Amino acid sequence: MALKMVKGSIDRMFDKNLQDLVRGIRNHKEDEAKYISQCIDEIKQELKQDNIAVKANAVCKLTYLQMLGYDISWAAFNIIEVMSASKFTFKRVGYLAASQCFHEGTDVIMLTTNQIRKDLSSPSQYDTGVALTGLSCFVTPDLARDLASDIMTLMSHTKPYIRKKAVLIMYKVFLKYPESLRPAFPRLKEKLEDPDPGVQSAAVNVICELARRNPKNYLSLAPLFFKLMTSSTNNWVLIKIIKLFGALTPLEPRLGKKLIEPLTNLIHSTSAMSLLYECVNTVIAVLISLSSGMPNHSASIQLCVQKLRILIEDSDQNLKYLGLLAMSKILKTHPKSVQSHKDLVLQCLDDKDESIRLRALDLLYGMVSKKNLMEIVKKLMTHVDKAEGTTYRDELLTKIIDICSQSNYQHITNFEWYISILVELTRLEGTRHGHLIAAQMLDVAIRVKAIRKFAVSQMSALLDNAHLVASSTQRNGICEVLYAAAWICGEFSEHLQEPHQTLEAMLRPKVTTLPGHIQAVYVQNVVKLYASILQQQEQAAEAEAAQEVTQLMVERLPQFVQSADLEVQERASCILQLVKHVQKLQAKGVPMAEEVSALFAGELNPVAPKAQKKVPVPEGLDLDAWINEPPSDSESEDEKPKAIFHDEEPRHVRRRQPEEDEEELARRREARKQEQANNPFYIKSSPSPQKRYRDAPGVEHIPVVQIDLSVPLKVPGMPMSDQYVKLEEERRHRQRLEKDKKKKRKKEKDRKGKHRRHSSLPTESDEDIAPAQQVDIVTEEMPENALPSDEEDKDPNDPYRALDIDLDKPLADSEKLPVQKHRNTEVSKSPEKDEVPVVEKKSKKPKKKEKKPKEKEKKKERERKVEDLDFWLSTTPPPAATPVPSMQEELSVNTVTSPKDESEGPKREELEDEEDNTEHDQERKSSRHKKKKHKKEREEKEKKKAKRKQPEREHEQEEPVQNGAAEEEEEETLPPMSSYRLLAENSFIKMTYDIQASLQKDSQVTVSVILENQSGSFLKNMELSVLDSLNAKMARPEGSSVHAGVPVPFQLPPGVSNEAQFVFTVQSIIMAQKLKGTLSFIAKDDDGATHEKLDFRLHFSCSSYLITTPCYSDAFARLLESGDLSMSSIKVDGISMSFQNLLSKICFYHHFSVVERVDSCASMYSRSIQGHHVCLLLKKGESSVSVDGKCSDPTLLSSLLEEMKATLAQC
Amino acid sequence: MIKGILIFNNHRKPWLSKFYQPYSVDKQQQIIRETLHLVFKRDENVCNFLEGGSLIGGFDNKLIYRHYATLYFVFCVDSSGSELGILDLIQGFVETLDKCFENVCELDLIFHVDKVHNILAEMVMGGMVLETNMNETVTQTDAQKKLEKSEAGLAGAPARAVSAVKNMNLPEIPRNISIGDISIKVPNLPSFK
């Protein structure tokens, strides 16, 4: 053996190690690939050896090769082998390799589960550490589910090194297995206050990451984080927390108010730039969230802007960059305070650093006004000329367009200038944003009616010079503008100076080299142009010229008919036939112009991009319903192909048929219009009918702004935008003069004022400038009765959505991390997949019932949390000051009526329903009148409702899934159940309690006590002392004596209730027992304080040691057959309750799960925290119920049956 | 969250790549190439942030890098990371390397990429920052080194001897090219305590 080892290590000496491999690769620069493939062969040999050291060495080399881009997934199994090595050195190699190359698709990954579990529980902290590190990189949903509870145990490990890693990896586990979030969250929260700073930082890290995605669920943690923020000195943690607050403030403006002061202090005091920067950022977020409510934070804004200016002026490029970044956030809400730093921003535009220039560009967006737009754009245009990289130039281009088009061209006073800028931009080579320019051209030409003539002249020039645009090698981008040019020239052809020339330009053979969709537009618009030329010539009675044009068309169109693009081909052949027909008629001397132009009558209006989506679904229309019943499978297989074949043929023929004559077309058009007019679902072009025939009278009624005549309307050749700057200056000057004159004449009506657009809030100087042209069509068209909802559709595939989970709800019994159980052999016999649904079906019903009371608790619980937060957020000390905020009062009212006794329950729920007007109000209408309350209170409720809307809605979304339809059926029959029992009560306080056991601790139970203040006094210094018995002891803080009480960690203002949890250790669980105890407290009211106490007896029933555990029926059968269990039975008479309800009651109160149910007979199973199996057979006769039980402990069984008897007796 | 970490030298040779999101090998290489391209396009004395665009996972991400003598350290992070914080983290990482390798040089990274991975694992785990305290990282790394040595024990001795001989045979490896200005600190950026 020893010999073998030595031999192995001697062999190993001559294997290549990682260093040799790296060296070898460096020495084989010429034939690297060959050398590596040789090495891989060697590695394959090494992997075949038994020696784990050799394998580890091979895997180590593979990891290096993986980085160089070689696929090593074939070695996945070998990697797992190395992972399972006993030595840490090798194990680490294995885990590193796994973390580099394993992913969800790696099929052998499921083999690692047990190995990882073993490593996690290894006595060596580094084994555990390396496993956690590796797992963090390749965790899959399966691994997450199987290992969640192991990792959760590690979160309380004694070594901080393990704790911090375990805490951090939980985030990955949550992502892959969202169900684990709620069970694990309380412990995660605890870790926020871990004594070790590393663990604390890890917990902050995880919660911040969670909260970033779904901030609203973490609002209740705000007080805790606030405490951390004021106490922590770790900059990294501080930054995280401050960033988190930045995400929370938009949800809770009051939080912002509370934050401003400490943040401002930090800004003043910290020397770390990173911290300062994040503080500024969060203050900005706060200011944004407050901007609607409180405008009085100018001091804070000033402070931020000042600090940012210092950053921007810094010589460090990083700070400059970040300063600009933060500045752009302020810009959105407080543009004025940023505008004063325009000089700085413009300066940054000239910075040599591209990132900084880009950020400065972002800022420019908010800095333009009517006055300086031309100047700024001019500056940008010079940058465009200078720019080297295409990305930066493209960015400039989009920014220019953004700036100019923002808020409906608010800052543009002269659209001729803008069009010429756009045309200038077309000269850019290799830009990707041709479509953007095109879209702008189209948009301006359509919306600004006065500019059409000018636009058309420019566009025709563009078409004339199309070869310039399209000839460059990278023509794919910019040639998009030809699309716009062609359409504008076609659509507004009446403005063309020389239509014939444009027509020829559009029919050049070169056009066929353009992309298909552009050619298609060309073809379509050629006809429009043709129609207008025809009309002109016929009016001028030049029949011959008209025929010439037709001839030109007939000659040139075939080049498009041959196009490879289907769309072009189809349009061209259709139009060719049309033109040929026209030619025929023309030859007979028939005037055609009227009819041809009728083809293109009407005007196109911009339609909002969301318009289609906003069309409301008419009442009674079910979009998911079948229009025709789908044919059965057999039918479709046999007959469908044939039908398609038959259908296709005639369609094919039809296309070849000669086109209908004009009259027919016109008639059909008319008919279609008629139909559309009558069809209520058709999206009409506009609410006010703007459709008109071109030759119809009444064009005059469209408001067209007079164009200033000093501006030349026709610019020969390509325009130069610069000249407009000058012209515009002059125009403005003249305008001012005129205005002054008018003022002198004291004319009341300022005509320019009338022309001002309504949307903007221009600065004083802006007001003087009236635009030369106006945007006529301001709003896009929407369908009638468009739904106003503007909600952004959430991406259903967002992985973080699954983590949108309410964390304030108390845990339900069903929410547990899966714990590895010893599987009986018989369980493994039945395939899991088959079983799962069975079990689910069985346990579903009782679970649903459980939900109902739980839900109430949840509601209550949530209210309490909200209240806690409110409590913290309201700056006034709550008890002393009488004017408690109304919100809080309202909340307390609700908590008072919270469901202690069961009869109160439905009432309260009803109240909720009334408020919300949502679901199931139908059954309870009868009792509604009782609930009329004071108007005032109601109003307050409204307020609260509005505030709570968000969580409520989320709740509703969840509910249908959880509760299903089954609940509604049985809701009336079964009274709500609550596991909370009355503990003790006097005039001051009422205590209810529930005992929860957990599988993790076999001798511990948690007692949750709800303390409800029933008096008008303020209760404080509450302390719970319990007389320990031999068997059960209360867990007390370390160092305190056996008889000391445990303080309740909160105080109770009047009418408020809260929940405290106490842990008890229990040795034997086979007998029920009672513990005597006392709650002592000080009640303080206006008259003074009195010392009070309340005695109680805490009843630990045997049922409370049971944990609802599902059991498969075959495993259950084996258990019964095994003969290890002792048996006992009871019988209870006089039971009227339905069997279903009976079952659910037992399931709920005694923590059983149903294994199988046949008619009125059911088998049930449960397990105690110490692992006793309890099996029940429940049979219902006419009016009696018999319960047969089998259990591993006879005493436990008899105690349980006694308890069950008591429960059944109440039924 | 940190999406990925790359280390490469002035000659565009990547020495370490670590991805915290699963990518295929081809995609990883593509990302590495793209990052190299983006970073090398930049001049000296420009800011250390780069909006990558199409890189790992889209617009939310930023490249944050630092250049030390012959090496580039590039971190790709999403918007939850504080930019200056990450710069400090890189600084901390390099200083830790310096301590663990005793005057780190590029060759250390080239030949001991596995060790660099292990040190990195003590600082960043699954894309989240695990430890910012440099001393803690160094302590843990040293402890693991010791454990490794004790495990190798007798059996490891011959292998070590051979590798020492191999290194002796290669006098062309210059051992003492130190990065020199590795501890450059950005003004106004006190690192975390």
PDB file of N, CA and C in Angstrom, chain A residues 526-561:
ATOM      1  N   VAL A 526     -44.659  56.144 -56.508  1.00  0.00           N
ATOM      2  CA  VAL A 526     -44.572  56.493 -57.927  1.00  0.00           C
ATOM      3  C   VAL A 526     -45.989  56.669 -58.484  1.00  0.00           C
ATOM      4  N   VAL A 527     -46.867  55.817 -58.059  1.00  0.00           N
ATOM      5  CA  VAL A 527     -48.240  55.909 -58.573  1.00  0.00           C
ATOM      6  C   VAL A 527     -48.929  57.167 -58.058  1.00  0.00           C
ATOM      7  N   LYS A 528     -48.680  57.476 -56.815  1.00  0.00           N
ATOM      8  CA  LYS A 528     -49.279  58.693 -56.278  1.00  0.00           C
ATOM      9  C   LYS A 528     -48.823  59.892 -57.090  1.00  0.00           C
ATOM     10  N   LEU A 529     -47.521  59.885 -57.352  1.00  0.00           N
ATOM     11  CA  LEU A 529     -46.940  60.967 -58.115  1.00  0.00           C
ATOM     12  C   LEU A 529     -47.539  60.998 -59.517  1.00  0.00           C
ATOM     13  N   TYR A 530     -47.651  59.844 -60.061  1.00  0.00           N
ATOM     14  CA  TYR A 530     -48.204  59.695 -61.409  1.00  0.00           C
ATOM     15  C   TYR A 530     -49.619  60.251 -61.454  1.00  0.00           C
ATOM     16  N   ALA A 531     -50.370  59.936 -60.407  1.00  0.00           N
ATOM     17  CA  ALA A 531     -51.741  60.421 -60.354  1.00  0.00           C
ATOM     18  C   ALA A 531     -51.779  61.936 -60.347  1.00  0.00           C
ATOM     19  N   SER A 532     -50.883  62.518 -59.581  1.00  0.00           N
ATOM     20  CA  SER A 532     -50.949  63.982 -59.498  1.00  0.00           C
ATOM     21  C   SER A 532     -50.446  64.641 -60.784  1.00  0.00           C
ATOM     22  N   ILE A 533     -49.447  64.010 -61.408  1.00  0.00           N
ATOM     23  CA  ILE A 533     -48.967  64.559 -62.685  1.00  0.00           C
ATOM     24  C   ILE A 533     -50.083  64.496 -63.731  1.00  0.00           C
ATOM     25  N   LEU A 534     -50.731  63.354 -63.726  1.00  0.00           N
ATOM     26  CA  LEU A 534     -51.821  63.143 -64.673  1.00  0.00           C
ATOM     27  C   LEU A 534     -52.875  64.232 -64.529  1.00  0.00           C
ATOM     28  N   GLN A 535     -53.162  64.504 -63.277  1.00  0.00           N
ATOM     29  CA  GLN A 535     -54.190  65.507 -63.013  1.00  0.00           C
ATOM     30  C   GLN A 535     -53.771  66.881 -63.525  1.00  0.00           C
ATOM     31  N   GLN A 536     -52.525  67.236 -63.207  1.00  0.00           N
ATOM     32  CA  GLN A 536     -52.025  68.531 -63.643  1.00  0.00           C
ATOM     33  C   GLN A 536     -52.106  68.671 -65.152  1.00  0.00           C
ATOM     34  N   GLN A 537     -51.670  67.597 -65.818  1.00  0.00           N
ATOM     35  CA  GLN A 537     -51.594  67.703 -67.272  1.00  0.00           C
ATOM     36  C   GLN A 537     -52.970  67.685 -67.919  1.00  0.00           C
ATOM     37  N   GLU A 538     -53.850  66.986 -67.317  1.00  0.00           N
ATOM     38  CA  GLU A 538     -55.191  66.977 -67.905  1.00  0.00           C
ATOM     39  C   GLU A 538     -55.876  68.318 -67.706  1.00  0.00           C
ATOM     40  N   GLN A 539     -55.575  68.913 -66.535  1.00  0.00           N
ATOM     41  CA  GLN A 539     -56.146  70.249 -66.328  1.00  0.00           C
ATOM     42  C   GLN A 539     -55.581  71.232 -67.342  1.00  0.00           C
ATOM     43  N   ALA A 540     -54.286  71.064 -67.627  1.00  0.00           N
ATOM     44  CA  ALA A 540     -53.664  71.934 -68.614  1.00  0.00           C
ATOM     45  C   ALA A 540     -53.972  71.462 -70.027  1.00  0.00           C
ATOM     46  N   ALA A 541     -54.803  70.432 -70.138  1.00  0.00           N
ATOM     47  CA  ALA A 541     -55.222  69.895 -71.428  1.00  0.00           C
ATOM     48  C   ALA A 541     -54.040  69.468 -72.282  1.00  0.00           C
ATOM     49  N   GLU A 542     -53.060  68.873 -71.651  1.00  0.00           N
ATOM     50  CA  GLU A 542     -51.926  68.369 -72.430  1.00  0.00           C
ATOM     51  C   GLU A 542     -52.036  66.859 -72.499  1.00  0.00           C
ATOM     52  N   ALA A 543     -52.917  66.410 -73.323  1.00  0.00           N
ATOM     53  CA  ALA A 543     -53.191  64.970 -73.388  1.00  0.00           C
ATOM     54  C   ALA A 543     -51.952  64.194 -73.791  1.00  0.00           C
ATOM     55  N   GLU A 544     -51.154  64.789 -74.645  1.00  0.00           N
ATOM     56  CA  GLU A 544     -49.996  64.047 -75.113  1.00  0.00           C
ATOM     57  C   GLU A 544     -48.970  63.848 -74.015  1.00  0.00           C
ATOM     58  N   ALA A 545     -48.748  64.934 -73.286  1.00  0.00           N
ATOM     59  CA  ALA A 545     -47.790  64.843 -72.180  1.00  0.00           C
ATOM     60  C   ALA A 545     -48.239  63.778 -71.184  1.00  0.00           C
ATOM     61  N   ALA A 546     -49.542  63.756 -70.985  1.00  0.00           N
ATOM     62  CA  ALA A 546     -50.073  62.760 -70.052  1.00  0.00           C
ATOM     63  C   ALA A 546     -49.775  61.356 -70.546  1.00  0.00           C
ATOM     64  N   GLN A 547     -49.960  61.182 -71.824  1.00  0.00           N
ATOM     65  CA  GLN A 547     -49.700  59.842 -72.372  1.00  0.00           C
ATOM     66  C   GLN A 547     -48.225  59.487 -72.299  1.00  0.00           C
ATOM     67  N   GLU A 548     -47.402  60.512 -72.416  1.00  0.00           N
ATOM     68  CA  GLU A 548     -45.967  60.261 -72.299  1.00  0.00           C
ATOM     69  C   GLU A 548     -45.607  59.738 -70.921  1.00  0.00           C
ATOM     70  N   VAL A 549     -46.216  60.378 -69.942  1.00  0.00           N
ATOM     71  CA  VAL A 549     -45.944  59.940 -68.558  1.00  0.00           C
ATOM     72  C   VAL A 549     -46.364  58.490 -68.386  1.00  0.00           C
ATOM     73  N   THR A 550     -47.545  58.192 -68.928  1.00  0.00           N
ATOM     74  CA  THR A 550     -48.031  56.815 -68.803  1.00  0.00           C
ATOM     75  C   THR A 550     -47.061  55.858 -69.478  1.00  0.00           C
ATOM     76  N   GLN A 551     -46.578  56.299 -70.620  1.00  0.00           N
ATOM     77  CA  GLN A 551     -45.642  55.462 -71.344  1.00  0.00           C
ATOM     78  C   GLN A 551     -44.385  55.196 -70.517  1.00  0.00           C
ATOM     79  N   LEU A 552     -43.915  56.288 -69.878  1.00  0.00           N
ATOM     80  CA  LEU A 552     -42.733  56.158 -69.031  1.00  0.00           C
ATOM     81  C   LEU A 552     -42.965  55.107 -67.948  1.00  0.00           C
ATOM     82  N   MET A 553     -44.118  55.204 -67.356  1.00  0.00           N
ATOM     83  CA  MET A 553     -44.454  54.241 -66.296  1.00  0.00           C
ATOM     84  C   MET A 553     -44.424  52.822 -66.840  1.00  0.00           C
ATOM     85  N   VAL A 554     -45.092  52.629 -67.970  1.00  0.00           N
ATOM     86  CA  VAL A 554     -45.192  51.284 -68.540  1.00  0.00           C
ATOM     87  C   VAL A 554     -43.802  50.743 -68.870  1.00  0.00           C
ATOM     88  N   GLU A 555     -42.921  51.654 -69.262  1.00  0.00           N
ATOM     89  CA  GLU A 555     -41.572  51.191 -69.600  1.00  0.00           C
ATOM     90  C   GLU A 555     -40.757  50.817 -68.376  1.00  0.00           C
ATOM     91  N   ARG A 556     -40.912  51.643 -67.354  1.00  0.00           N
ATOM     92  CA  ARG A 556     -39.994  51.481 -66.215  1.00  0.00           C
ATOM     93  C   ARG A 556     -40.477  50.491 -65.144  1.00  0.00           C
ATOM     94  N   LEU A 557     -41.772  50.361 -65.056  1.00  0.00           N
ATOM     95  CA  LEU A 557     -42.282  49.514 -63.953  1.00  0.00           C
ATOM     96  C   LEU A 557     -41.809  48.061 -64.013  1.00  0.00           C
ATOM     97  N   PRO A 558     -41.641  47.481 -65.212  1.00  0.00           N
ATOM     98  CA  PRO A 558     -41.245  46.067 -65.235  1.00  0.00           C
ATOM     99  C   PRO A 558     -39.978  45.762 -64.442  1.00  0.00           C
ATOM    100  N   GLN A 559     -39.108  46.741 -64.292  1.00  0.00           N
ATOM    101  CA  GLN A 559     -37.893  46.444 -63.526  1.00  0.00           C
ATOM    102  C   GLN A 559     -38.228  46.079 -62.078  1.00  0.00           C
ATOM    103  N   PHE A 560     -39.329  46.621 -61.592  1.00  0.00           N
ATOM    104  CA  PHE A 560     -39.746  46.255 -60.225  1.00  0.00           C
ATOM    105  C   PHE A 560     -40.479  44.919 -60.205  1.00  0.00           C
ATOM    106  N   VAL A 561     -41.158  44.648 -61.320  1.00  0.00           N
ATOM    107  CA  VAL A 561     -41.892  43.377 -61.380  1.00  0.00           C
ATOM    108  C   VAL A 561     -40.913  42.205 -61.257  1.00  0.00           C
TER     109      VAL A 561
END
